[in-house]
CSV table of C-alpha atoms in Angstrom, one decimal:
chain,number,residue,atom,x,y,z
A,103,UNK,CA,-7.8,107.0,118.3
A,104,UNK,CA,-4.9,106.0,116.2
A,105,UNK,CA,-5.4,105.0,112.5
A,106,UNK,CA,-5.0,101.4,111.5
A,107,UNK,CA,-1.6,101.1,109.8
A,108,UNK,CA,-0.9,98.6,107.1
A,109,UNK,CA,2.0,96.5,108.3
A,110,UNK,CA,3.9,96.9,105.0
A,111,UNK,CA,4.3,100.7,105.6
A,112,UNK,CA,7.2,100.0,107.9
A,113,UNK,CA,9.2,98.6,104.9
A,114,UNK,CA,8.5,101.9,103.2
A,115,UNK,CA,9.8,103.9,106.2
A,116,UNK,CA,13.0,102.0,106.1
A,117,UNK,CA,13.5,102.3,102.4
A,118,UNK,CA,12.8,106.0,102.4
A,119,UNK,CA,15.5,107.0,104.9
A,120,UNK,CA,18.2,106.9,102.2
A,121,UNK,CA,16.4,109.6,100.2
A,122,UNK,CA,15.2,111.7,103.1
A,123,UNK,CA,17.9,114.4,102.9
A,124,UNK,CA,17.6,115.4,99.3
A,125,UNK,CA,13.8,115.3,99.7
A,126,UNK,CA,13.9,117.5,102.8
A,127,UNK,CA,15.9,120.0,100.8
A,128,UNK,CA,13.4,120.1,98.0
A,129,UNK,CA,10.6,120.5,100.5
A,130,UNK,CA,12.1,123.7,101.9
A,131,UNK,CA,12.6,125.0,98.4
A,132,UNK,CA,9.1,124.1,97.1
A,133,UNK,CA,7.0,125.0,100.2
A,134,UNK,CA,7.4,128.6,99.1
A,135,UNK,CA,6.1,127.7,95.6
A,136,UNK,CA,3.1,125.9,97.0
A,137,UNK,CA,1.7,128.9,98.8
A,138,UNK,CA,-0.9,129.4,96.2
A,139,UNK,CA,-4.7,129.6,96.7
A,140,UNK,CA,-6.7,127.0,94.9
A,141,UNK,CA,-8.1,129.8,92.7
A,142,UNK,CA,-4.6,130.8,91.7
A,143,UNK,CA,-3.7,127.2,91.0
A,144,UNK,CA,-6.8,127.0,88.7
A,145,UNK,CA,-5.8,130.2,86.9
A,146,UNK,CA,-2.3,129.0,86.3
A,147,UNK,CA,-3.4,125.7,84.7
A,148,UNK,CA,-6.1,126.5,82.1
A,149,UNK,CA,-4.9,123.7,79.9
A,150,UNK,CA,-5.8,121.0,82.4
A,151,UNK,CA,-7.7,118.1,80.9
A,152,UNK,CA,-9.2,115.1,82.7
A,153,UNK,CA,-8.4,111.6,81.5
A,154,UNK,CA,-12.0,111.7,80.2
A,155,UNK,CA,-10.9,114.2,77.5
A,156,UNK,CA,-8.4,111.6,76.2
A,157,UNK,CA,-11.0,108.8,75.8
A,158,UNK,CA,-13.1,108.1,72.7
A,159,UNK,CA,-16.9,108.5,72.6
A,160,UNK,CA,-17.8,104.9,73.6
A,161,UNK,CA,-15.9,105.0,76.9
A,162,UNK,CA,-17.2,108.5,77.7
A,163,UNK,CA,-20.8,107.2,77.1
A,164,UNK,CA,-20.1,104.2,79.3
A,165,UNK,CA,-18.9,106.5,82.1
A,166,UNK,CA,-21.8,109.0,81.8
A,167,UNK,CA,-24.7,106.6,82.1
A,168,UNK,CA,-25.2,104.9,85.4
A,169,UNK,CA,-26.9,102.1,83.6
A,170,UNK,CA,-23.7,101.2,81.6
A,171,UNK,CA,-21.1,102.4,84.1
A,172,UNK,CA,-19.9,99.1,85.6
A,173,UNK,CA,-18.8,101.0,88.8
A,174,UNK,CA,-22.5,101.4,89.6
A,175,UNK,CA,-22.5,97.8,90.8
A,176,UNK,CA,-19.8,98.7,93.4
A,177,UNK,CA,-21.7,101.9,94.3
A,178,UNK,CA,-24.9,100.0,95.0
A,179,UNK,CA,-23.1,97.5,97.2
A,180,UNK,CA,-21.7,100.5,99.0
A,181,UNK,CA,-25.2,101.9,99.5
A,182,UNK,CA,-26.2,98.6,101.1
A,183,UNK,CA,-23.1,98.5,103.4
A,184,UNK,CA,-23.8,102.1,104.4
A,185,UNK,CA,-27.0,101.0,106.1
A,186,UNK,CA,-25.8,97.8,107.7
A,187,UNK,CA,-25.1,97.9,111.5
A,188,UNK,CA,-21.8,96.2,112.2
A,189,UNK,CA,-19.0,95.7,114.7
A,190,UNK,CA,-19.2,95.7,118.5
A,191,UNK,CA,-20.9,99.0,118.4
A,192,UNK,CA,-23.6,97.6,116.2
A,193,UNK,CA,-23.9,100.8,114.3
A,194,UNK,CA,-24.2,101.6,110.6
A,195,UNK,CA,-22.7,104.5,108.7
A,196,UNK,CA,-26.3,105.8,108.3
A,197,UNK,CA,-26.9,105.8,112.1
A,198,UNK,CA,-24.4,108.6,112.4
A,199,UNK,CA,-24.3,110.2,108.9
A,200,UNK,CA,-27.9,109.8,107.8
A,201,UNK,CA,-28.5,110.1,104.0
A,202,UNK,CA,-25.1,110.0,102.2
A,203,UNK,CA,-26.6,112.2,99.4
A,204,UNK,CA,-26.5,115.1,101.8
A,205,UNK,CA,-24.0,114.2,104.5
A,206,UNK,CA,-21.3,113.1,102.0
A,207,UNK,CA,-21.9,115.7,99.4
A,208,UNK,CA,-18.5,117.2,98.4
A,209,UNK,CA,-16.6,115.2,101.0
A,210,UNK,CA,-14.5,113.2,98.5
A,211,UNK,CA,-13.6,116.4,96.6
A,212,UNK,CA,-11.6,117.6,99.6
A,213,UNK,CA,-9.7,114.4,100.4
A,214,UNK,CA,-6.9,113.7,101.3
A,215,UNK,CA,-7.6,116.0,104.3
A,216,UNK,CA,-5.6,116.9,107.4
A,217,UNK,CA,-6.4,114.7,110.3
A,218,UNK,CA,-5.6,116.1,113.7
A,219,UNK,CA,-5.2,112.8,115.5
A,220,UNK,CA,-2.7,111.5,112.9
A,221,UNK,CA,-1.2,115.0,112.5
A,222,UNK,CA,-1.0,114.4,108.7
A,223,UNK,CA,-3.3,114.1,105.7
A,224,UNK,CA,-5.4,110.9,105.3
A,225,UNK,CA,-7.2,109.8,102.2
A,226,UNK,CA,-10.9,108.8,101.9
A,227,UNK,CA,-10.2,105.1,102.3
A,228,UNK,CA,-8.3,105.7,105.5
A,229,UNK,CA,-11.0,108.1,106.7
A,230,UNK,CA,-13.7,105.3,106.2
A,231,UNK,CA,-11.5,102.8,108.0
A,232,UNK,CA,-11.1,105.3,110.8
A,233,UNK,CA,-14.9,105.3,111.3
A,234,UNK,CA,-15.0,101.5,111.1
A,235,UNK,CA,-12.3,101.1,113.8
A,236,UNK,CA,-13.1,104.0,116.1
A,237,UNK,CA,-16.9,104.3,115.8
A,238,UNK,CA,-18.2,100.9,114.6
A,239,UNK,CA,-15.5,98.9,116.5
A,240,UNK,CA,-15.3,96.7,113.5
A,241,UNK,CA,-11.7,96.7,112.4
A,242,UNK,CA,-10.3,98.1,109.2
A,243,UNK,CA,-11.2,96.8,105.7
A,244,UNK,CA,-8.2,95.7,103.6
A,245,UNK,CA,-7.1,98.2,100.9
A,246,UNK,CA,-8.6,97.3,97.6
A,247,UNK,CA,-11.1,94.9,99.2
A,248,UNK,CA,-14.5,94.9,97.6
A,249,UNK,CA,-16.2,96.4,100.6
A,250,UNK,CA,-13.8,99.3,101.0
A,251,UNK,CA,-14.0,100.1,97.3
A,252,UNK,CA,-17.8,99.8,97.5
A,253,UNK,CA,-18.0,102.2,100.4
A,254,UNK,CA,-15.5,104.7,98.9
A,255,UNK,CA,-17.3,104.6,95.5
A,256,UNK,CA,-20.6,105.3,97.3
A,257,UNK,CA,-19.1,108.2,99.2
A,258,UNK,CA,-17.2,109.6,96.2
A,259,UNK,CA,-20.3,109.4,94.0
A,260,UNK,CA,-21.9,112.1,96.2
A,261,UNK,CA,-19.2,114.5,94.9
A,262,UNK,CA,-19.8,113.9,91.2
A,263,UNK,CA,-19.8,117.2,89.3
A,264,UNK,CA,-18.5,119.2,92.3
A,265,UNK,CA,-15.1,120.9,92.0
A,266,UNK,CA,-12.1,119.4,93.6
A,267,UNK,CA,-11.4,121.5,96.7
A,268,UNK,CA,-8.2,120.6,98.6
A,269,UNK,CA,-8.0,123.1,101.5
A,270,UNK,CA,-5.2,125.7,101.3
A,271,UNK,CA,-4.1,125.1,104.8
A,272,UNK,CA,-0.6,125.6,106.2
A,273,UNK,CA,-0.8,122.2,107.9
A,274,UNK,CA,-0.9,120.5,104.5
A,275,UNK,CA,2.0,122.4,102.9
A,276,UNK,CA,4.8,120.1,103.9
A,277,UNK,CA,2.9,117.1,102.7
A,278,UNK,CA,2.0,118.8,99.4
A,279,UNK,CA,5.7,119.6,99.0
A,280,UNK,CA,6.6,116.0,99.6
A,281,UNK,CA,4.1,114.8,97.0
A,282,UNK,CA,5.3,117.3,94.5
A,283,UNK,CA,8.9,116.3,94.9
A,284,UNK,CA,7.9,112.6,94.5
A,285,UNK,CA,6.1,113.5,91.3
A,286,UNK,CA,9.2,115.2,89.9
A,287,UNK,CA,11.8,112.7,91.2
A,288,UNK,CA,13.2,110.2,88.7
A,289,UNK,CA,12.8,106.7,89.9
A,290,UNK,CA,12.9,103.0,89.0
A,291,UNK,CA,15.2,101.1,86.7
A,292,UNK,CA,13.9,103.3,83.8
A,293,UNK,CA,14.8,106.4,85.7
A,294,UNK,CA,11.7,108.3,84.8
A,295,UNK,CA,9.6,110.8,86.8
A,296,UNK,CA,5.9,111.1,86.8
A,297,UNK,CA,6.2,114.7,85.5
A,298,UNK,CA,8.3,113.6,82.4
A,299,UNK,CA,5.3,111.6,81.2
A,300,UNK,CA,2.3,113.5,82.6
A,301,UNK,CA,3.6,117.1,82.4
A,302,UNK,CA,6.0,117.0,79.5
A,303,UNK,CA,4.5,114.3,77.2
A,304,UNK,CA,0.7,114.3,77.9
A,305,UNK,CA,-1.4,113.7,74.8
A,306,UNK,CA,1.4,111.7,73.2
A,307,UNK,CA,1.4,108.0,72.5
A,308,UNK,CA,3.3,105.7,74.8
A,309,UNK,CA,3.4,102.6,72.7
A,310,UNK,CA,-0.2,103.2,71.7
A,311,UNK,CA,-1.5,104.4,75.1
A,312,UNK,CA,-2.3,108.1,75.2
A,313,UNK,CA,-0.6,109.7,78.2
A,314,UNK,CA,-3.1,111.6,80.2
A,315,UNK,CA,-2.3,114.6,82.5
A,316,UNK,CA,-2.8,112.4,85.6
A,317,UNK,CA,-5.6,114.4,87.2
A,318,UNK,CA,-7.3,112.1,89.7
A,319,UNK,CA,-10.8,113.3,89.0
A,320,UNK,CA,-12.5,110.0,88.8
A,321,UNK,CA,-11.4,107.7,91.6
A,322,UNK,CA,-12.4,105.1,92.6
A,323,UNK,CA,-13.0,104.1,89.0
A,324,UNK,CA,-13.7,101.2,86.8
A,325,UNK,CA,-10.7,100.3,84.6
A,326,UNK,CA,-11.1,98.0,81.6
A,327,UNK,CA,-7.6,96.7,82.1
A,328,UNK,CA,-8.5,95.7,85.7
A,329,UNK,CA,-12.0,94.5,84.8
A,330,UNK,CA,-13.0,96.0,88.2
A,331,UNK,CA,-13.0,99.1,90.3
A,332,UNK,CA,-9.7,100.2,91.9
A,333,UNK,CA,-8.4,103.1,94.0
A,334,UNK,CA,-6.1,105.9,92.9
A,335,UNK,CA,-3.3,104.1,94.8
A,336,UNK,CA,-3.8,101.1,92.6
A,337,UNK,CA,-3.4,103.3,89.5
A,338,UNK,CA,-0.3,104.8,90.9
A,339,UNK,CA,1.2,101.4,91.6
A,340,UNK,CA,0.6,100.5,88.0
A,341,UNK,CA,2.6,103.5,86.8
A,342,UNK,CA,5.4,102.8,89.3
A,343,UNK,CA,5.6,99.2,88.1
A,344,UNK,CA,5.8,100.6,84.5
A,345,UNK,CA,8.8,102.6,85.6
A,346,UNK,CA,10.2,99.5,87.2
A,347,UNK,CA,10.1,101.2,90.5
A,348,UNK,CA,9.2,99.4,93.8
A,349,UNK,CA,5.6,100.6,94.4
A,350,UNK,CA,4.9,101.9,97.9
A,351,UNK,CA,2.7,99.8,100.1
A,352,UNK,CA,-1.0,100.6,100.1
A,353,UNK,CA,-1.7,103.3,102.6
A,354,UNK,CA,2.0,104.4,102.8
A,355,UNK,CA,2.5,108.0,103.7
A,356,UNK,CA,4.3,108.7,100.4
A,357,UNK,CA,1.2,107.5,98.5
A,358,UNK,CA,-1.1,109.8,100.5
A,359,UNK,CA,1.3,112.7,99.8
A,360,UNK,CA,1.3,112.0,96.1
A,361,UNK,CA,-2.5,111.7,96.1
A,362,UNK,CA,-2.7,115.0,97.9
A,363,UNK,CA,-0.4,116.7,95.4
A,364,UNK,CA,-2.4,115.3,92.5
A,365,UNK,CA,-5.7,116.4,93.9
A,366,UNK,CA,-4.3,119.9,94.7
A,367,UNK,CA,-2.9,120.1,91.1
A,368,UNK,CA,-6.5,119.3,90.0
A,369,UNK,CA,-8.2,121.8,92.3
A,370,UNK,CA,-11.3,123.2,90.7
A,371,UNK,CA,-11.7,120.4,88.2
A,372,UNK,CA,-15.0,118.6,88.4
A,373,UNK,CA,-15.2,115.2,90.2
A,374,UNK,CA,-16.3,112.3,87.9
A,375,UNK,CA,-16.3,109.5,90.4
A,376,UNK,CA,-16.8,106.7,89.7
A,377,UNK,CA,-15.2,107.2,86.3
A,378,UNK,CA,-14.3,104.7,83.6
A,379,UNK,CA,-10.8,104.4,82.1
A,380,UNK,CA,-9.1,102.1,79.6
B,288,UNK,CA,-24.0,96.3,81.5
B,289,UNK,CA,-21.3,97.2,78.9
B,290,UNK,CA,-19.4,94.6,77.0
B,291,UNK,CA,-16.0,95.4,78.6
B,292,UNK,CA,-14.4,92.5,76.9
B,293,UNK,CA,-15.0,93.7,73.3
B,294,UNK,CA,-13.1,96.9,74.0
B,295,UNK,CA,-10.5,95.1,75.9
B,296,UNK,CA,-9.6,92.7,73.2
B,297,UNK,CA,-8.8,95.6,70.8
B,298,UNK,CA,-6.8,97.2,73.5
B,299,UNK,CA,-3.2,98.3,73.2
B,300,UNK,CA,-0.9,97.3,76.0
B,301,UNK,CA,-0.6,99.6,78.9
B,302,UNK,CA,2.4,100.8,80.9
B,303,UNK,CA,2.4,98.0,83.4
B,304,UNK,CA,2.3,95.3,80.7
B,305,UNK,CA,5.9,96.0,80.1
B,306,UNK,CA,7.0,94.8,83.4
B,307,UNK,CA,5.2,91.5,83.8
B,308,UNK,CA,7.5,89.4,81.7
B,309,UNK,CA,10.9,90.6,82.9
B,310,UNK,CA,9.6,90.4,86.5
B,311,UNK,CA,8.7,86.8,86.0
B,312,UNK,CA,12.0,86.0,84.3
B,313,UNK,CA,14.0,87.8,87.0
B,314,UNK,CA,12.4,85.6,89.6
B,315,UNK,CA,13.6,82.4,88.0
B,316,UNK,CA,16.9,83.0,86.2
B,317,UNK,CA,19.7,85.4,86.8
B,318,UNK,CA,20.7,84.9,90.4
B,319,UNK,CA,23.8,87.0,90.1
B,320,UNK,CA,24.2,89.5,87.3
B,321,UNK,CA,27.8,89.8,86.1
B,322,UNK,CA,29.3,93.2,86.8
B,323,UNK,CA,29.1,95.7,83.9
B,324,UNK,CA,31.8,95.6,81.3
B,325,UNK,CA,34.0,98.7,81.4
B,326,UNK,CA,33.8,100.9,78.3
B,327,UNK,CA,35.6,104.0,77.0
B,328,UNK,CA,33.7,107.0,75.6
B,329,UNK,CA,35.5,108.9,72.8
B,330,UNK,CA,33.8,112.1,71.8
B,331,UNK,CA,30.1,111.2,71.4
B,332,UNK,CA,30.7,107.6,70.8
B,333,UNK,CA,31.8,104.2,72.4
B,334,UNK,CA,33.9,102.9,69.5
B,335,UNK,CA,34.6,99.4,70.8
B,336,UNK,CA,31.9,96.7,71.2
B,337,UNK,CA,31.0,96.1,74.9
B,338,UNK,CA,31.6,92.3,74.3
B,339,UNK,CA,34.6,92.6,72.1
B,340,UNK,CA,32.6,91.1,69.2
B,341,UNK,CA,29.9,92.3,66.8
B,342,UNK,CA,26.3,91.6,67.7
B,343,UNK,CA,23.6,89.7,65.7
B,344,UNK,CA,21.2,92.1,63.9
B,345,UNK,CA,18.3,89.6,63.8
B,346,UNK,CA,18.4,89.2,67.5
B,347,UNK,CA,18.7,93.0,67.8
B,348,UNK,CA,15.5,93.5,65.7
B,349,UNK,CA,13.6,91.1,68.1
B,350,UNK,CA,14.9,93.0,71.1
B,351,UNK,CA,13.9,96.5,69.7
B,352,UNK,CA,10.5,95.2,68.7
B,353,UNK,CA,9.9,93.5,72.0
B,354,UNK,CA,7.8,95.6,74.4
B,355,UNK,CA,9.1,93.8,77.5
B,356,UNK,CA,12.7,93.7,76.6
B,357,UNK,CA,13.9,96.6,74.5
B,358,UNK,CA,10.9,98.9,75.4
B,359,UNK,CA,12.1,101.0,72.4
B,360,UNK,CA,8.6,101.1,70.8
B,361,UNK,CA,7.2,102.7,73.9
B,362,UNK,CA,8.7,105.9,72.8
B,363,UNK,CA,10.0,105.4,69.2
B,364,UNK,CA,8.4,104.2,66.0
B,365,UNK,CA,10.3,102.2,63.4
B,366,UNK,CA,10.0,99.8,60.5
B,367,UNK,CA,8.0,97.2,62.3
B,368,UNK,CA,4.8,96.7,60.2
B,369,UNK,CA,3.8,93.8,62.6
B,370,UNK,CA,3.7,96.2,65.5
B,371,UNK,CA,0.7,98.6,65.0
B,372,UNK,CA,1.2,100.3,68.4
B,373,UNK,CA,4.3,102.4,68.5
B,374,UNK,CA,5.3,105.5,70.5
B,375,UNK,CA,5.7,109.1,69.4
B,376,UNK,CA,7.7,110.5,72.3
B,377,UNK,CA,11.0,110.3,70.3
B,378,UNK,CA,12.3,110.4,66.7
B,379,UNK,CA,11.6,107.5,64.4
B,380,UNK,CA,14.3,104.9,64.3
B,381,UNK,CA,14.1,104.7,60.5
B,382,UNK,CA,17.5,105.7,59.1
B,383,UNK,CA,19.3,105.6,62.4
B,384,UNK,CA,22.2,103.6,60.8
B,385,UNK,CA,22.6,106.4,58.3
B,386,UNK,CA,22.6,109.2,60.8
B,387,UNK,CA,24.9,107.6,63.3
B,388,UNK,CA,28.0,105.4,63.4
B,389,UNK,CA,27.9,102.2,65.4
B,390,UNK,CA,30.0,103.8,68.1
B,391,UNK,CA,27.5,106.7,68.3
B,392,UNK,CA,24.5,104.4,68.5
B,393,UNK,CA,26.3,102.4,71.2
B,394,UNK,CA,26.7,105.5,73.5
B,395,UNK,CA,23.1,106.5,72.8
B,396,UNK,CA,21.8,103.2,74.1
B,397,UNK,CA,24.4,102.6,76.9
B,398,UNK,CA,23.9,106.1,78.4
B,399,UNK,CA,21.8,108.6,76.4
B,400,UNK,CA,22.3,111.2,79.1
B,401,UNK,CA,25.9,111.7,77.9
B,402,UNK,CA,24.7,113.2,74.7
B,403,UNK,CA,21.4,114.7,76.0
B,404,UNK,CA,21.4,115.3,79.7
B,405,UNK,CA,17.7,115.9,80.3
B,406,UNK,CA,16.5,113.1,78.0
B,407,UNK,CA,13.8,110.6,79.0
B,408,UNK,CA,15.6,107.9,77.1
B,409,UNK,CA,16.7,105.4,79.8
B,410,UNK,CA,20.4,104.5,80.1
B,411,UNK,CA,20.3,100.9,79.1
B,412,UNK,CA,23.7,99.9,80.7
B,413,UNK,CA,23.7,101.5,84.1
B,414,UNK,CA,22.9,100.2,87.6
B,415,UNK,CA,24.1,103.1,89.8
B,416,UNK,CA,22.5,106.3,90.9
B,417,UNK,CA,18.9,105.0,90.5
B,418,UNK,CA,16.2,105.5,93.2
B,419,UNK,CA,13.4,103.1,94.4
B,420,UNK,CA,14.2,100.4,91.8
B,421,UNK,CA,11.9,97.4,92.0
B,422,UNK,CA,13.7,94.5,93.7
B,423,UNK,CA,13.7,92.3,90.5
B,424,UNK,CA,15.7,94.9,88.7
B,425,UNK,CA,18.2,96.1,91.4
B,426,UNK,CA,21.8,95.8,90.2
B,427,UNK,CA,20.7,94.8,86.7
B,428,UNK,CA,21.1,96.9,83.6
B,429,UNK,CA,18.0,97.1,81.3
B,430,UNK,CA,19.9,95.2,78.6
B,431,UNK,CA,23.0,93.0,78.9
B,432,UNK,CA,26.2,93.9,77.0
B,433,UNK,CA,25.4,91.1,74.4
B,434,UNK,CA,21.9,92.5,73.9
B,435,UNK,CA,23.2,96.0,73.4
B,436,UNK,CA,25.6,94.8,70.7
B,437,UNK,CA,22.7,93.0,69.0
B,438,UNK,CA,20.7,96.2,69.1
B,439,UNK,CA,23.6,98.3,67.7
B,440,UNK,CA,24.1,95.7,64.9
B,441,UNK,CA,20.4,96.0,64.0
B,442,UNK,CA,20.2,99.8,64.1
B,443,UNK,CA,23.3,100.0,61.9
B,444,UNK,CA,21.2,98.2,59.2
B,445,UNK,CA,18.5,100.9,59.3
B,446,UNK,CA,19.1,102.9,56.1
B,447,UNK,CA,16.4,104.7,54.2
């Protein structure tokens, strides 16, 4: 059953062709570097810090307590949606998956994951939409819609405290390599790369905002700036706009590759979803 | 539930805040950006003004301090007591006019890569060789020739 594709992703395909060749080269070079086990990756990166470590005590407290964490509202909505029979199939998530606390435990910690029908990695939002379309016959939820964020928050909450565990599978390597080269490629009118801020200048002040290391430990999360819950892709779009780069469309392959690389880079770090960030 | 608003009001701007204003402007003005002025690099400097005339230091100060226009305080700090939120990714601008001639300052703003190839400082007067540029900024330098001259004129006044 094919995945629902956001219409805008075709624009991305077009715009990417111009950069395909240099990227393809980088992939060949960096696939070799990526052949590390998650354990090795963790050993190499002892100095990794979650965005949590860069926040002050009030925000940490807000995240830690379900009573004050605003994302709890989204999670509770997700819990309700989980049990609602919908679509032509008239089935609920719970009909097939039972209690999320056990069936979804650790699932978000290993997404994006390779999907055989798509022959490429898909992220948690796409995975949920796949169940909606294929099994509930209900059609996909829009990216960043309240219901999709509610469901993904509910699912991701079941991984809280568990280590990020992107599978070290050969099938993922080309996509990891693509994500890695996107992370290191300069882009936008300001001609900056993600790595120049998040690897080279983490902990410094970008006009007053502390630059974190960009570990995606807490998504979906509540961001004060948004006054709402958003996905990792929404966060990445914010950074791309800051670089004055054209953000990829929600669901674009480049985004999933970047998400995959970021999660792989954070392998072994504990999940915080749903986190709170400034 | 937490009082998100109280924290928010104290909040410093975030990366994306820098783009909103120029995006909006780009949508309404500037249909066709004039092509870049040619300039000659001599040693580590561009001795002649891009516009053929000196800039306005007061306008330059405004551009440097403006988080949507100059973006300088993203990375630099400087003598701007009215701006509590400044960056620390780069040397302070204080005394820049003592360290560098106007020509040297001009090259550092026009194309900082010429003096420091791996630098994160953007080339303010460049439109080529960029990837994935947001549509509103395609074919436009970060600052115009006039704005760069204003900034150079202001930096030249920065003496300790």
